[in-house]
PDB file of C-alpha atoms and ligand atoms in Angstrom:
ATOM      1  CA  MET B   1      90.701  81.976 101.297  1.00  0.00           C
ATOM      2  CA  ASP B   2      88.581  83.930 103.758  1.00  0.00           C
ATOM      3  CA  LEU B   3      89.989  84.072 107.264  1.00  0.00           C
ATOM      4  CA  ILE B   4      86.949  86.002 108.479  1.00  0.00           C
ATOM      5  CA  ARG B   5      83.354  85.981 107.310  1.00  0.00           C
ATOM      6  CA  ILE B   6      80.721  88.158 108.876  1.00  0.00           C
ATOM      7  CA  ASN B   7      77.225  87.199 107.790  1.00  0.00           C
ATOM      8  CA  ASN B   8      74.182  89.391 108.512  1.00  0.00           C
ATOM      9  CA  VAL B   9      75.450  90.501 111.873  1.00  0.00           C
ATOM     10  CA  LYS B  10      73.474  92.731 114.174  1.00  0.00           C
ATOM     11  CA  LYS B  11      74.556  93.795 117.643  1.00  0.00           C
ATOM     12  CA  GLN B  12      72.066  95.401 119.949  1.00  0.00           C
ATOM     13  CA  TYR B  13      73.238  96.182 123.470  1.00  0.00           C
ATOM     14  CA  LYS B  14      70.971  95.576 126.462  1.00  0.00           C
ATOM     15  CA  ASN B  15      70.128  99.301 126.654  1.00  0.00           C
ATOM     16  CA  GLY B  16      68.566  99.066 123.177  1.00  0.00           C
ATOM     17  CA  VAL B  17      71.405 100.742 121.226  1.00  0.00           C
ATOM     18  CA  THR B  18      72.041  99.022 117.885  1.00  0.00           C
ATOM     19  CA  ALA B  19      75.822  99.273 117.451  1.00  0.00           C
ATOM     20  CA  ILE B  20      76.116  97.080 114.324  1.00  0.00           C
ATOM     21  CA  ASN B  21      73.356  96.537 111.817  1.00  0.00           C
ATOM     22  CA  ASN B  22      73.068  94.026 108.982  1.00  0.00           C
ATOM     23  CA  LEU B  23      76.816  93.754 108.466  1.00  0.00           C
ATOM     24  CA  ASN B  24      78.349  91.480 105.825  1.00  0.00           C
ATOM     25  CA  LEU B  25      82.103  91.369 105.358  1.00  0.00           C
ATOM     26  CA  SER B  26      84.798  88.942 104.202  1.00  0.00           C
ATOM     27  CA  ILE B  27      88.473  89.287 104.986  1.00  0.00           C
ATOM     28  CA  LYS B  28      91.058  87.162 103.209  1.00  0.00           C
ATOM     29  CA  LYS B  29      94.092  85.573 104.756  1.00  0.00           C
ATOM     30  CA  GLY B  30      97.001  88.028 104.555  1.00  0.00           C
ATOM     31  CA  ASP B  31      94.794  91.124 104.159  1.00  0.00           C
ATOM     32  CA  PHE B  32      95.506  94.425 105.889  1.00  0.00           C
ATOM     33  CA  VAL B  33      92.198  96.157 106.619  1.00  0.00           C
ATOM     34  CA  PHE B  34      91.393  99.472 108.233  1.00  0.00           C
ATOM     35  CA  ILE B  35      88.039  99.818 109.978  1.00  0.00           C
ATOM     36  CA  ILE B  36      87.207 103.509 110.019  1.00  0.00           C
ATOM     37  CA  GLY B  37      84.287 105.662 111.106  1.00  0.00           C
ATOM     38  CA  GLY B  38      83.434 108.417 113.535  1.00  0.00           C
ATOM     39  CA  SER B  39      83.059 107.968 117.254  1.00  0.00           C
ATOM     40  CA  GLY B  40      80.104 105.687 117.998  1.00  0.00           C
ATOM     41  CA  SER B  41      80.014 104.189 114.486  1.00  0.00           C
ATOM     42  CA  GLY B  42      80.534 100.656 115.802  1.00  0.00           C
ATOM     43  CA  LYS B  43      84.263 100.039 115.238  1.00  0.00           C
ATOM     44  CA  SER B  44      85.011  98.772 118.738  1.00  0.00           C
ATOM     45  CA  THR B  45      81.878  96.660 118.829  1.00  0.00           C
ATOM     46  CA  LEU B  46      82.887  94.963 115.578  1.00  0.00           C
ATOM     47  CA  ILE B  47      86.415  94.354 116.840  1.00  0.00           C
ATOM     48  CA  LYS B  48      85.182  93.028 120.197  1.00  0.00           C
ATOM     49  CA  MET B  49      82.915  90.548 118.433  1.00  0.00           C
ATOM     50  CA  LEU B  50      85.921  89.178 116.536  1.00  0.00           C
ATOM     51  CA  TYR B  51      87.637  88.129 119.751  1.00  0.00           C
ATOM     52  CA  ARG B  52      84.363  87.297 121.465  1.00  0.00           C
ATOM     53  CA  GLU B  53      84.419  90.033 124.043  1.00  0.00           C
ATOM     54  CA  GLU B  54      80.887  90.710 122.747  1.00  0.00           C
ATOM     55  CA  LYS B  55      78.432  88.341 121.059  1.00  0.00           C
ATOM     56  CA  PRO B  56      76.288  89.361 118.089  1.00  0.00           C
ATOM     57  CA  THR B  57      72.531  89.487 118.624  1.00  0.00           C
ATOM     58  CA  LEU B  58      72.010  87.991 115.158  1.00  0.00           C
ATOM     59  CA  GLY B  59      74.210  86.490 112.466  1.00  0.00           C
ATOM     60  CA  GLU B  60      77.453  84.586 112.160  1.00  0.00           C
ATOM     61  CA  ILE B  61      81.075  85.556 112.726  1.00  0.00           C
ATOM     62  CA  ILE B  62      83.389  82.942 111.281  1.00  0.00           C
ATOM     63  CA  VAL B  63      87.046  83.270 112.279  1.00  0.00           C
ATOM     64  CA  GLY B  64      89.339  80.574 110.882  1.00  0.00           C
ATOM     65  CA  GLY B  65      86.368  78.309 110.193  1.00  0.00           C
ATOM     66  CA  VAL B  66      84.833  78.644 113.666  1.00  0.00           C
ATOM     67  CA  ASN B  67      81.596  80.518 114.325  1.00  0.00           C
ATOM     68  CA  VAL B  68      82.750  82.526 117.313  1.00  0.00           C
ATOM     69  CA  ALA B  69      79.197  83.727 117.951  1.00  0.00           C
ATOM     70  CA  LYS B  70      78.315  80.163 118.933  1.00  0.00           C
ATOM     71  CA  LEU B  71      81.520  79.348 120.794  1.00  0.00           C
ATOM     72  CA  ARG B  72      80.971  78.161 124.355  1.00  0.00           C
ATOM     73  CA  ASN B  73      82.453  80.426 127.014  1.00  0.00           C
ATOM     74  CA  ARG B  74      84.855  77.724 128.182  1.00  0.00           C
ATOM     75  CA  LYS B  75      86.213  77.432 124.607  1.00  0.00           C
ATOM     76  CA  VAL B  76      86.894  81.150 124.115  1.00  0.00           C
ATOM     77  CA  TYR B  77      90.505  80.696 125.230  1.00  0.00           C
ATOM     78  CA  VAL B  78      91.114  78.459 122.188  1.00  0.00           C
ATOM     79  CA  LEU B  79      90.086  81.356 119.916  1.00  0.00           C
ATOM     80  CA  ARG B  80      92.124  83.911 121.860  1.00  0.00           C
ATOM     81  CA  ARG B  81      95.289  81.823 121.498  1.00  0.00           C
ATOM     82  CA  LYS B  82      94.996  82.085 117.731  1.00  0.00           C
ATOM     83  CA  LEU B  83      94.736  85.886 117.842  1.00  0.00           C
ATOM     84  CA  GLY B  84      96.942  88.766 118.808  1.00  0.00           C
ATOM     85  CA  ILE B  85      95.231  91.854 120.186  1.00  0.00           C
ATOM     86  CA  VAL B  86      96.687  95.346 120.560  1.00  0.00           C
ATOM     87  CA  PHE B  87      94.826  98.093 122.423  1.00  0.00           C
ATOM     88  CA  GLN B  88      95.173 101.875 122.460  1.00  0.00           C
ATOM     89  CA  ASP B  89      96.357 101.842 126.079  1.00  0.00           C
ATOM     90  CA  TYR B  90      99.102  99.135 125.730  1.00  0.00           C
ATOM     91  CA  ARG B  91      97.995  97.106 128.807  1.00  0.00           C
ATOM     92  CA  LEU B  92     101.476  95.939 129.833  1.00  0.00           C
ATOM     93  CA  LEU B  93     102.257  94.378 133.201  1.00  0.00           C
ATOM     94  CA  PRO B  94     103.889  97.271 135.111  1.00  0.00           C
ATOM     95  CA  LYS B  95     106.116  95.122 137.322  1.00  0.00           C
ATOM     96  CA  GLN B  96     107.487  93.006 134.467  1.00  0.00           C
ATOM     97  CA  ASN B  97     110.254  94.088 132.105  1.00  0.00           C
ATOM     98  CA  VAL B  98     110.032  94.026 128.306  1.00  0.00           C
ATOM     99  CA  TYR B  99     111.231  90.422 128.035  1.00  0.00           C
ATOM    100  CA  GLU B 100     108.855  89.209 130.755  1.00  0.00           C
ATOM    101  CA  ASN B 101     105.863  91.045 129.283  1.00  0.00           C
ATOM    102  CA  VAL B 102     106.381  89.348 125.931  1.00  0.00           C
ATOM    103  CA  ALA B 103     107.367  85.928 127.301  1.00  0.00           C
ATOM    104  CA  PHE B 104     104.257  85.877 129.503  1.00  0.00           C
ATOM    105  CA  ALA B 105     102.025  85.211 126.471  1.00  0.00           C
ATOM    106  CA  LEU B 106     103.956  81.967 125.873  1.00  0.00           C
ATOM    107  CA  GLU B 107     104.291  80.971 129.512  1.00  0.00           C
ATOM    108  CA  ILE B 108     100.519  80.876 130.008  1.00  0.00           C
ATOM    109  CA  ILE B 109     100.153  78.380 127.179  1.00  0.00           C
ATOM    110  CA  GLY B 110     102.846  76.172 128.709  1.00  0.00           C
ATOM    111  CA  ALA B 111     105.551  76.567 126.051  1.00  0.00           C
ATOM    112  CA  LYS B 112     108.982  75.087 126.780  1.00  0.00           C
ATOM    113  CA  LYS B 113     111.681  77.355 128.181  1.00  0.00           C
ATOM    114  CA  GLU B 114     113.920  77.266 125.103  1.00  0.00           C
ATOM    115  CA  GLU B 115     110.969  77.924 122.783  1.00  0.00           C
ATOM    116  CA  ILE B 116     109.899  80.851 124.985  1.00  0.00           C
ATOM    117  CA  ARG B 117     113.389  82.349 124.799  1.00  0.00           C
ATOM    118  CA  ARG B 118     113.721  81.968 121.033  1.00  0.00           C
ATOM    119  CA  LYS B 119     110.268  83.308 120.155  1.00  0.00           C
ATOM    120  CA  THR B 120     110.391  86.128 122.702  1.00  0.00           C
ATOM    121  CA  LEU B 121     113.733  87.422 121.398  1.00  0.00           C
ATOM    122  CA  LYS B 122     112.504  87.174 117.804  1.00  0.00           C
ATOM    123  CA  ALA B 123     109.330  89.164 118.566  1.00  0.00           C
ATOM    124  CA  ILE B 124     111.276  91.832 120.461  1.00  0.00           C
ATOM    125  CA  GLU B 125     113.692  92.099 117.555  1.00  0.00           C
ATOM    126  CA  MET B 126     110.785  92.451 115.125  1.00  0.00           C
ATOM    127  CA  VAL B 127     109.624  95.608 116.963  1.00  0.00           C
ATOM    128  CA  GLY B 128     113.176  96.974 117.298  1.00  0.00           C
ATOM    129  CA  LEU B 129     113.465  96.876 121.094  1.00  0.00           C
ATOM    130  CA  LYS B 130     116.389  94.550 121.693  1.00  0.00           C
ATOM    131  CA  SER B 131     118.350  97.289 123.450  1.00  0.00           C
ATOM    132  CA  LYS B 132     115.470  97.864 125.946  1.00  0.00           C
ATOM    133  CA  ILE B 133     114.844  94.262 126.849  1.00  0.00           C
ATOM    134  CA  HIS B 134     115.432  94.793 130.595  1.00  0.00           C
ATOM    135  CA  ASN B 135     113.461  98.048 130.846  1.00  0.00           C
ATOM    136  CA  TYR B 136     110.186  98.242 132.758  1.00  0.00           C
ATOM    137  CA  PRO B 137     107.132  99.891 131.122  1.00  0.00           C
ATOM    138  CA  ASP B 138     107.609 103.136 133.093  1.00  0.00           C
ATOM    139  CA  GLN B 139     111.125 103.370 131.616  1.00  0.00           C
ATOM    140  CA  LEU B 140     109.750 103.367 128.055  1.00  0.00           C
ATOM    141  CA  SER B 141     108.086 106.020 125.876  1.00  0.00           C
ATOM    142  CA  GLY B 142     104.475 105.526 124.768  1.00  0.00           C
ATOM    143  CA  GLY B 143     105.617 104.406 121.325  1.00  0.00           C
ATOM    144  CA  GLU B 144     108.014 101.880 122.847  1.00  0.00           C
ATOM    145  CA  GLN B 145     105.316 100.543 125.174  1.00  0.00           C
ATOM    146  CA  GLN B 146     103.054 100.009 122.188  1.00  0.00           C
ATOM    147  CA  ARG B 147     105.878  98.169 120.420  1.00  0.00           C
ATOM    148  CA  VAL B 148     106.146  95.823 123.427  1.00  0.00           C
ATOM    149  CA  ALA B 149     102.393  95.254 123.236  1.00  0.00           C
ATOM    150  CA  ILE B 150     102.771  94.372 119.544  1.00  0.00           C
ATOM    151  CA  ALA B 151     105.648  91.971 120.299  1.00  0.00           C
ATOM    152  CA  ARG B 152     103.472  90.278 122.928  1.00  0.00           C
ATOM    153  CA  ALA B 153     100.595  90.029 120.446  1.00  0.00           C
ATOM    154  CA  ILE B 154     102.692  88.389 117.693  1.00  0.00           C
ATOM    155  CA  VAL B 155     104.990  86.219 119.819  1.00  0.00           C
ATOM    156  CA  ASN B 156     102.920  83.116 119.201  1.00  0.00           C
ATOM    157  CA  ASN B 157     102.690  83.796 115.457  1.00  0.00           C
ATOM    158  CA  PRO B 158      98.906  84.333 115.286  1.00  0.00           C
ATOM    159  CA  LYS B 159      97.058  84.204 111.967  1.00  0.00           C
ATOM    160  CA  LEU B 160      95.165  87.354 112.909  1.00  0.00           C
ATOM    161  CA  LEU B 161      96.301  90.538 114.610  1.00  0.00           C
ATOM    162  CA  ILE B 162      93.505  92.806 115.827  1.00  0.00           C
ATOM    163  CA  CYS B 163      94.397  96.394 116.653  1.00  0.00           C
ATOM    164  CA  ASP B 164      91.934  98.794 118.280  1.00  0.00           C
ATOM    165  CA  GLU B 165      93.181 102.384 117.790  1.00  0.00           C
ATOM    166  CA  PRO B 166      96.826 101.353 118.364  1.00  0.00           C
ATOM    167  CA  THR B 167      98.126 104.839 117.552  1.00  0.00           C
ATOM    168  CA  GLY B 168      95.409 106.690 119.459  1.00  0.00           C
ATOM    169  CA  ASN B 169      97.780 107.950 122.163  1.00  0.00           C
ATOM    170  CA  LEU B 170     100.812 108.598 119.959  1.00  0.00           C
ATOM    171  CA  ASP B 171     102.150 111.569 117.996  1.00  0.00           C
ATOM    172  CA  PRO B 172     102.461 111.292 114.178  1.00  0.00           C
ATOM    173  CA  GLU B 173     106.135 110.278 114.219  1.00  0.00           C
ATOM    174  CA  ARG B 174     105.604 107.445 116.752  1.00  0.00           C
ATOM    175  CA  SER B 175     102.430 106.434 114.928  1.00  0.00           C
ATOM    176  CA  LYS B 176     104.403 106.041 111.720  1.00  0.00           C
ATOM    177  CA  GLU B 177     106.891 103.741 113.474  1.00  0.00           C
ATOM    178  CA  ILE B 178     104.009 101.587 114.699  1.00  0.00           C
ATOM    179  CA  MET B 179     102.511 101.436 111.205  1.00  0.00           C
ATOM    180  CA  ASP B 180     105.880 100.459 109.678  1.00  0.00           C
ATOM    181  CA  ILE B 181     106.088  97.589 112.171  1.00  0.00           C
ATOM    182  CA  LEU B 182     102.525  96.450 111.446  1.00  0.00           C
ATOM    183  CA  GLU B 183     103.218  96.557 107.713  1.00  0.00           C
ATOM    184  CA  ALA B 184     106.387  94.463 108.169  1.00  0.00           C
ATOM    185  CA  ILE B 185     104.462  91.908 110.255  1.00  0.00           C
ATOM    186  CA  ASN B 186     101.794  91.695 107.548  1.00  0.00           C
ATOM    187  CA  LYS B 187     104.357  91.286 104.758  1.00  0.00           C
ATOM    188  CA  GLU B 188     107.002  89.129 106.409  1.00  0.00           C
ATOM    189  CA  MET B 189     104.887  86.901 108.641  1.00  0.00           C
ATOM    190  CA  GLY B 190     101.768  86.881 106.437  1.00  0.00           C
ATOM    191  CA  THR B 191      99.659  87.891 109.447  1.00  0.00           C
ATOM    192  CA  THR B 192      96.197  89.214 108.624  1.00  0.00           C
ATOM    193  CA  ILE B 193      95.760  92.617 110.246  1.00  0.00           C
ATOM    194  CA  ILE B 194      92.526  94.386 111.161  1.00  0.00           C
ATOM    195  CA  MET B 195      92.961  97.844 112.592  1.00  0.00           C
ATOM    196  CA  ALA B 196      90.275 100.219 113.836  1.00  0.00           C
ATOM    197  CA  THR B 197      91.360 103.833 113.616  1.00  0.00           C
ATOM    198  CA  HIS B 198      90.193 107.335 112.992  1.00  0.00           C
ATOM    199  CA  ASP B 199      93.636 108.598 112.023  1.00  0.00           C
ATOM    200  CA  LYS B 200      93.052 110.027 108.548  1.00  0.00           C
ATOM    201  CA  ASP B 201      96.732 110.538 107.710  1.00  0.00           C
ATOM    202  CA  ILE B 202      97.634 106.935 108.412  1.00  0.00           C
ATOM    203  CA  VAL B 203      94.769 105.558 106.367  1.00  0.00           C
ATOM    204  CA  ASN B 204      95.509 107.870 103.435  1.00  0.00           C
ATOM    205  CA  ARG B 205      99.208 107.065 103.443  1.00  0.00           C
ATOM    206  CA  MET B 206      99.039 103.282 103.767  1.00  0.00           C
ATOM    207  CA  LYS B 207      96.725 102.603 100.787  1.00  0.00           C
ATOM    208  CA  LYS B 208      95.236  99.449 102.268  1.00  0.00           C
ATOM    209  CA  ARG B 209      91.697  98.128 102.191  1.00  0.00           C
ATOM    210  CA  VAL B 210      89.317 100.486 103.981  1.00  0.00           C
ATOM    211  CA  VAL B 211      86.008  99.430 105.504  1.00  0.00           C
ATOM    212  CA  ALA B 212      83.955 102.405 106.684  1.00  0.00           C
ATOM    213  CA  LEU B 213      81.142 102.216 109.219  1.00  0.00           C
ATOM    214  CA  LYS B 214      78.487 104.784 109.968  1.00  0.00           C
ATOM    215  CA  ASP B 215      75.759 104.226 112.562  1.00  0.00           C
ATOM    216  CA  GLY B 216      76.710 100.543 112.636  1.00  0.00           C
ATOM    217  CA  ARG B 217      76.320 100.050 108.889  1.00  0.00           C
ATOM    218  CA  LEU B 218      78.939  99.456 106.235  1.00  0.00           C
ATOM    219  CA  VAL B 219      79.065 102.570 104.063  1.00  0.00           C
ATOM    220  CA  LYS B 220      82.227 101.884 102.063  1.00  0.00           C
ATOM    221  CA  ASP B 221      84.582  98.988 101.340  1.00  0.00           C
ATOM    222  CA  VAL B 222      87.458  99.800  98.991  1.00  0.00           C
ATOM    223  CA  GLU B 223      90.766  98.174  98.092  1.00  0.00           C
ATOM    224  CA  LYS B 224      93.770 100.484  98.488  1.00  0.00           C
ATOM    225  CA  GLY B 225      91.489 103.249  99.645  1.00  0.00           C
ATOM    226  CA  GLY B 226      91.873 106.385 101.680  1.00  0.00           C
ATOM    227  CA  TYR B 227      89.841 107.962 104.442  1.00  0.00           C
ATOM    228  CA  CYS B 228      86.419 108.790 103.042  1.00  0.00           C
ATOM    229  CA  SER B 229      84.023 111.586 103.837  1.00  0.00           C
ATOM    230  CA  GLU B 230      81.068 109.193 104.227  1.00  0.00           C
ATOM    231  CA  ALA B 231      82.542 107.918 107.453  1.00  0.00           C
ATOM    232  CA  ILE B 232      83.233 111.215 109.165  1.00  0.00           C
TER     233      ILE B 232
HETATM  234  P1  ADP U 301      83.258 103.271 118.016  1.00  0.00           P
HETATM  235  O1  ADP U 301      84.290 102.276 118.418  1.00  0.00           O
HETATM  236  O2  ADP U 301      83.174 103.450 116.535  1.00  0.00           O
HETATM  237  O3  ADP U 301      83.388 104.572 118.738  1.00  0.00           O
HETATM  238  P2  ADP U 301      81.386 101.646 119.550  1.00  0.00           P
HETATM  239  O4  ADP U 301      81.340 100.288 118.968  1.00  0.00           O
HETATM  240  O5  ADP U 301      82.174 101.866 120.792  1.00  0.00           O
HETATM  241  O6  ADP U 301      81.812 102.683 118.414  1.00  0.00           O
HETATM  242  O7  ADP U 301      79.897 102.124 119.863  1.00  0.00           O
HETATM  243  C1  ADP U 301      78.805 101.982 118.946  1.00  0.00           C
HETATM  244  C2  ADP U 301      77.512 102.345 119.660  1.00  0.00           C
HETATM  245  O8  ADP U 301      77.239 101.385 120.674  1.00  0.00           O
HETATM  246  C3  ADP U 301      77.556 103.700 120.373  1.00  0.00           C
HETATM  247  O9  ADP U 301      76.262 104.276 120.275  1.00  0.00           O
HETATM  248  C4  ADP U 301      77.856 103.342 121.804  1.00  0.00           C
HETATM  249  O10 ADP U 301      77.349 104.291 122.721  1.00  0.00           O
HETATM  250  C5  ADP U 301      77.169 101.996 121.953  1.00  0.00           C
HETATM  251  N1  ADP U 301      77.812 101.090 122.923  1.00  0.00           N
HETATM  252  C6  ADP U 301      79.098 100.659 122.890  1.00  0.00           C
HETATM  253  N2  ADP U 301      79.351  99.812 123.914  1.00  0.00           N
HETATM  254  C7  ADP U 301      78.197  99.706 124.601  1.00  0.00           C
HETATM  255  C8  ADP U 301      77.783  98.955 125.760  1.00  0.00           C
HETATM  256  N3  ADP U 301      78.639  98.139 126.413  1.00  0.00           N
HETATM  257  N4  ADP U 301      76.513  99.083 126.192  1.00  0.00           N
HETATM  258  C9  ADP U 301      75.655  99.877 125.526  1.00  0.00           C
HETATM  259  N5  ADP U 301      75.948 100.596 124.429  1.00  0.00           N
HETATM  260  C10 ADP U 301      77.203 100.516 123.959  1.00  0.00           C
END
């Protein structure tokens, strides 16, 4: 079953730049997909349209049966609750410790205290940070901060985890730890993962589906692929 369908999507920004052009793409439930391409190829624009940070100029974006292009602004929160999002720059709350940063995602949806505790501890365990639960972000390495951000993104068991250059600020060793965690989430929780990256080594090693963009167009879509020259 398709979790995501992108039909004839075009995105033109107000300044006239066409960031995505005539894009068609289906992503099945449980898939792990890399979105690759050089700087300016449209990766971030595509990802932002999935969580409705941007709207397409033309076409449909169906996420879990809902056309998010048509979603009313006041309904966007319903979509966001079904997604986890991880950014390159972690975006943790600096004055909250690891536990509080992760629990926050459940508190804002009004979960019960016991449920918050159980799910928060499980998510923190999933990213291997139980021993740092009381640390504040400035007492963690970059890799550990990104692991907290991943725990926060998965704490409510979303169907879809969207990652925009999650290893962009990390060295190869820390990046590998992040990728091992994402792979475990995909396998053990069945979470569909879409990750924009231009890290060649990661893409080549993981052997997942690779969707390559160039100038806003799809130039390659392969199962178990590697980084391809078309996209560089
Ligand atoms: P990538 O993530 O692959 O680097 P982007 O989606 O950020 O690519 O950008 C694709 C194109 O759209 C680029 O030409 C970029 O300059 C342009 N662009 C991105 N965001 C905006 C914006 N908010 N307003 C105008 N142009 C934008």
